[in-house]
Coordinates of C-alpha atoms and ligand atoms in Angstrom, one line a residue:
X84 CA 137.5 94.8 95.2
X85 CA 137.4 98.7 95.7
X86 CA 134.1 98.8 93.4
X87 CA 132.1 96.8 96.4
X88 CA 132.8 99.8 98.5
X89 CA 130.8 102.2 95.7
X90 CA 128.3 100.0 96.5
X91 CA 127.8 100.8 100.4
X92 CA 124.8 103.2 101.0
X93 CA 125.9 106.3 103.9
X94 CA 122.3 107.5 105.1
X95 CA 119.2 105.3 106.0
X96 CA 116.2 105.5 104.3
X97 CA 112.9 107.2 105.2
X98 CA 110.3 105.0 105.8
X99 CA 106.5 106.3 106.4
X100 CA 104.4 104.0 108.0
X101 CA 99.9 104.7 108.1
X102 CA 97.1 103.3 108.5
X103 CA 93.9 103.9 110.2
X104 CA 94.2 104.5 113.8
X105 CA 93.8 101.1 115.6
X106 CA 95.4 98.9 113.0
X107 CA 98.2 98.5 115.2
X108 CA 101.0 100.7 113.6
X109 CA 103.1 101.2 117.0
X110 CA 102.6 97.1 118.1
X111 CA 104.4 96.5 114.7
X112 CA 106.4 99.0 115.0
X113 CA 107.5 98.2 117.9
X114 CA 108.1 95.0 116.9
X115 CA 110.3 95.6 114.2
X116 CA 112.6 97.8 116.1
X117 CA 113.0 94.9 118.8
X118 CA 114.0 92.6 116.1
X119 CA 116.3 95.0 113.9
X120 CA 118.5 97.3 115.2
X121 CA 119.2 99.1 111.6
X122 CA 116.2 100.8 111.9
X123 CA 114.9 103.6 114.3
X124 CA 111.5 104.9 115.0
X125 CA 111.1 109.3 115.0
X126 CA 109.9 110.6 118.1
X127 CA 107.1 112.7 117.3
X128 CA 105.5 115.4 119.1
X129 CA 102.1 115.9 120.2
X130 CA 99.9 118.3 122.2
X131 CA 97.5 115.7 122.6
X132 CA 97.4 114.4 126.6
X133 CA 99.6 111.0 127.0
X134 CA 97.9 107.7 128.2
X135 CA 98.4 105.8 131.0
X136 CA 101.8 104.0 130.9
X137 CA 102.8 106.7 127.9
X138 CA 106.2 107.8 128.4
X139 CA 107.5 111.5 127.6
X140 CA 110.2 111.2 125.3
X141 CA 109.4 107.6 124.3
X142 CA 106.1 107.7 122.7
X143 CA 105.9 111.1 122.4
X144 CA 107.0 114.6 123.3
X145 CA 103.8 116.0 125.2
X146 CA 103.6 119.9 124.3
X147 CA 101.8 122.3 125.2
X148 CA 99.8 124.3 121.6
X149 CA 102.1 127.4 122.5
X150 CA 105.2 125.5 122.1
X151 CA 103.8 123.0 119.0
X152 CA 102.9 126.3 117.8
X153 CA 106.3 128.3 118.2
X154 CA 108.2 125.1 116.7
X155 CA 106.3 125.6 113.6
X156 CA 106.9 128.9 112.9
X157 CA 110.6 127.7 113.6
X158 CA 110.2 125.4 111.0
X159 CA 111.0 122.4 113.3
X160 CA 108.8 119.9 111.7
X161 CA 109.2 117.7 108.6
X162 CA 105.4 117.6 108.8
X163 CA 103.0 118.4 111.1
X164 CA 99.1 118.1 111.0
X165 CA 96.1 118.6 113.4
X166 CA 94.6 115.0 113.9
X167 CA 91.5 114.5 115.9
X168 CA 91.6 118.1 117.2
X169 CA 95.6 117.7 118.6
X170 CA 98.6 118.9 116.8
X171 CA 101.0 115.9 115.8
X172 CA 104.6 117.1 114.2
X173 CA 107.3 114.9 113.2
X174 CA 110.9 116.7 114.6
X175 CA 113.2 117.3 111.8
X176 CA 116.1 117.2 113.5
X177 CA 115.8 113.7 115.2
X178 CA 114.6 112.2 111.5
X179 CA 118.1 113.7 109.7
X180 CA 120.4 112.4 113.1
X181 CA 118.7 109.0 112.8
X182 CA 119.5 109.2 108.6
X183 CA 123.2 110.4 108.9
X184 CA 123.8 107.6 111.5
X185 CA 123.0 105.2 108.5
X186 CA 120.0 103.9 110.0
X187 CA 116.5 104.1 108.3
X188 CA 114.7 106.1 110.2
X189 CA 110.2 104.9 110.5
X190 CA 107.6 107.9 110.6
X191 CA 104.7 106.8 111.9
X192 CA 102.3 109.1 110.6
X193 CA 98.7 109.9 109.6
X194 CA 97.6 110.2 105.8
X195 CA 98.1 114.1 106.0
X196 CA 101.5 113.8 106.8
X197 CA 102.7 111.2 104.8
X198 CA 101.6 113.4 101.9
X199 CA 103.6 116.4 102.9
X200 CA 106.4 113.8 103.5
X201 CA 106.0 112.9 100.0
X202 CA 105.8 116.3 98.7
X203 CA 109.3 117.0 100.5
X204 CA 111.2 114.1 100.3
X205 CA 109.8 111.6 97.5
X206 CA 112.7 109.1 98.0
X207 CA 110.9 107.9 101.0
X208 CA 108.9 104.7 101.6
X209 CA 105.1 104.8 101.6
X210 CA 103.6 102.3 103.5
X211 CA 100.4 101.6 104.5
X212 CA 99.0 98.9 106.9
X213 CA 95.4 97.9 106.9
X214 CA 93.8 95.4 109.2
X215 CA 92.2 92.1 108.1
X216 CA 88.4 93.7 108.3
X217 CA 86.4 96.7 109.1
X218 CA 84.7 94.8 111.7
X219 CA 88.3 93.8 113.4
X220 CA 89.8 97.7 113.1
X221 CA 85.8 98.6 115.0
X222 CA 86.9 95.7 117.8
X223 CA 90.8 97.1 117.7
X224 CA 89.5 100.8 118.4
X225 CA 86.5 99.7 120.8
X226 CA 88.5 97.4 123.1
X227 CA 91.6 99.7 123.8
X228 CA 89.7 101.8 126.1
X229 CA 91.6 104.6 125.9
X230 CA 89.3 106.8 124.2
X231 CA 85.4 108.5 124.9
X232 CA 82.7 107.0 122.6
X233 CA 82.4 110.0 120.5
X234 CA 86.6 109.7 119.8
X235 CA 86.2 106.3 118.9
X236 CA 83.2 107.6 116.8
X237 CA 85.7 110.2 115.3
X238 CA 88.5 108.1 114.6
X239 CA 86.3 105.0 113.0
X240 CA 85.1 108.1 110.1
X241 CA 89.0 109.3 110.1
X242 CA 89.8 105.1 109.5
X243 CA 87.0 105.2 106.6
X244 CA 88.6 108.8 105.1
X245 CA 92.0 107.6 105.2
X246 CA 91.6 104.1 103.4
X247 CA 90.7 105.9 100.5
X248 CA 94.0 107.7 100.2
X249 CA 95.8 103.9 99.8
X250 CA 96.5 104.4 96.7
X251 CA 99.1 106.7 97.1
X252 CA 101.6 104.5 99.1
X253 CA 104.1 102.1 97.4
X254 CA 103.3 99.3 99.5
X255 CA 100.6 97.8 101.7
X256 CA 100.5 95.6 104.3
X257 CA 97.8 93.8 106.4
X258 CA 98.4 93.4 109.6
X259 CA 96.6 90.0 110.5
X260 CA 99.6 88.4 112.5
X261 CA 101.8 90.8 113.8
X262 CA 105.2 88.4 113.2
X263 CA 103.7 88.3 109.6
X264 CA 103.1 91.9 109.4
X265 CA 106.6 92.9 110.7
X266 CA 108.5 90.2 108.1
X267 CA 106.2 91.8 104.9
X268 CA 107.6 95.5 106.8
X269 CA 111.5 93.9 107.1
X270 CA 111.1 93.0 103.3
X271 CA 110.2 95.6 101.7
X272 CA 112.9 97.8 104.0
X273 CA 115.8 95.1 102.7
X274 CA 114.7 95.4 99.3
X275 CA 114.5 99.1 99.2
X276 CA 117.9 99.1 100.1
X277 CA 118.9 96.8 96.7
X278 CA 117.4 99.5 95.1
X279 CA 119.7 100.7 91.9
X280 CA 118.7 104.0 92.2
X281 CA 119.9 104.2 95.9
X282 CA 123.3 103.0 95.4
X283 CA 126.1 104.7 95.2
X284 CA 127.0 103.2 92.0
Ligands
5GP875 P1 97.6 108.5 118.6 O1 96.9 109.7 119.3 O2 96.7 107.3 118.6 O3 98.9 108.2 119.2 O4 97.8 108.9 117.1 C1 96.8 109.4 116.4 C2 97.2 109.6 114.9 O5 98.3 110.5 114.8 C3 97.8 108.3 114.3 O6 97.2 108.0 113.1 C4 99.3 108.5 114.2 O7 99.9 107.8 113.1 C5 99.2 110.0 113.9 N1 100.5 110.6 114.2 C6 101.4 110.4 115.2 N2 102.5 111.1 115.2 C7 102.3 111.9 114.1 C8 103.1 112.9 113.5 O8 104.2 113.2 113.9 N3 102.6 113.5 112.4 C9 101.4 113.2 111.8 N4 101.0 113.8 110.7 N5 100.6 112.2 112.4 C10 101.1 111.6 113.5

């Protein structure tokens, strides 16, 4: 029947994924994109220094201030925000390639930029993962090892200062399991696409 066609969506949905650093937004992440190819994770940049085992162009694109600084008076960001003292921008570009392919397209983002997201493009999907107890998001930051004791310190406060902003997301998940975590994410992606007010009707 010709009207099923009016019902096929052309462009992905924006999804924004936060939670307090440590609650394991890129292992879920990560997970989901394994799982579901539908769905693609932005590439943001960063001027922060990469990890060991970090990847440029696959975690992040490592810039230098001057350049992070340059592609913001370019306007080259959807968002950007200065998160424990290191600019973090999502690229606009790759978000509206990922969209037009028809795939949604996962920003995963601190509180500060979720909110410009949401100030910019409210049809997006606010979610917000949260970990089973304070105690467990202390143990997730303290046993990564990535970080000095007085970042951990910093990002433990930034944890506490961004659960309060919960209540601005549409959705929350708590990531306990991971397999459980990434079904609740897969859910609530499928069902926004049922949404009415997204069809083409
Ligand atoms: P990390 O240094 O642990 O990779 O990330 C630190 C924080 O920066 C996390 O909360 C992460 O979600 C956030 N972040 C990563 N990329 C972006 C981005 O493009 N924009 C914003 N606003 N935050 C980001």
């Amino acid at each position: 029947m010709v009207k099923s066609m009016l019902f096929q969506k052309d462009k992905g949905n924006l999804i924004i994924i936060s939670g307090p650093s440590g609650v394991g937004k890129g292992t879920v992440c990560r997970a989901l994109l394994e799982k579901y190819d539908d769905v693609a994770l932005s590439i943001s940049a960063t001027t922060r220094k990469a990890r060991i085992g970090e990847k440029e162009g696959r975690e992040y694109f490592f810039y230098t201030r001057e350049k992070f600084l340059q592609l913001i008076e370019k306007k080259a960001f959807l968002e950007w925000a200065e998160v424990f003292d290191n600019y973090y921008g999502t690229p606009l570009p790759y978000v509206q390639k990922i969209l037009q392919q028809g795939q949604d397209c996962l920003l995963e983002i601190d509180v500060q930029g979720a909110l410009q997201v949401k100030a910019k493009w409210p049809t997006g999907v606010f979610v917000f993962l949260v970990p089973p107890s304070r105690e467990e998001l202390v143990r997730r930051i303290t046993c990564r090892g990535t970080e000095t004791i007085t970042e951990m310190q910093k990002r433990l406060k930034q944890a506490e200062d961004e659960m309060a902003h919960l209540q601005e997301y549409d959705y929350v998940v708590v990531n306990d399991f991971v397999q459980q975590a990434v079904e609740k994410l897969r859910a609530i992606i499928v069902g926004e696409r049922c949404r009415v007010s997204r069809l083409n009707l």
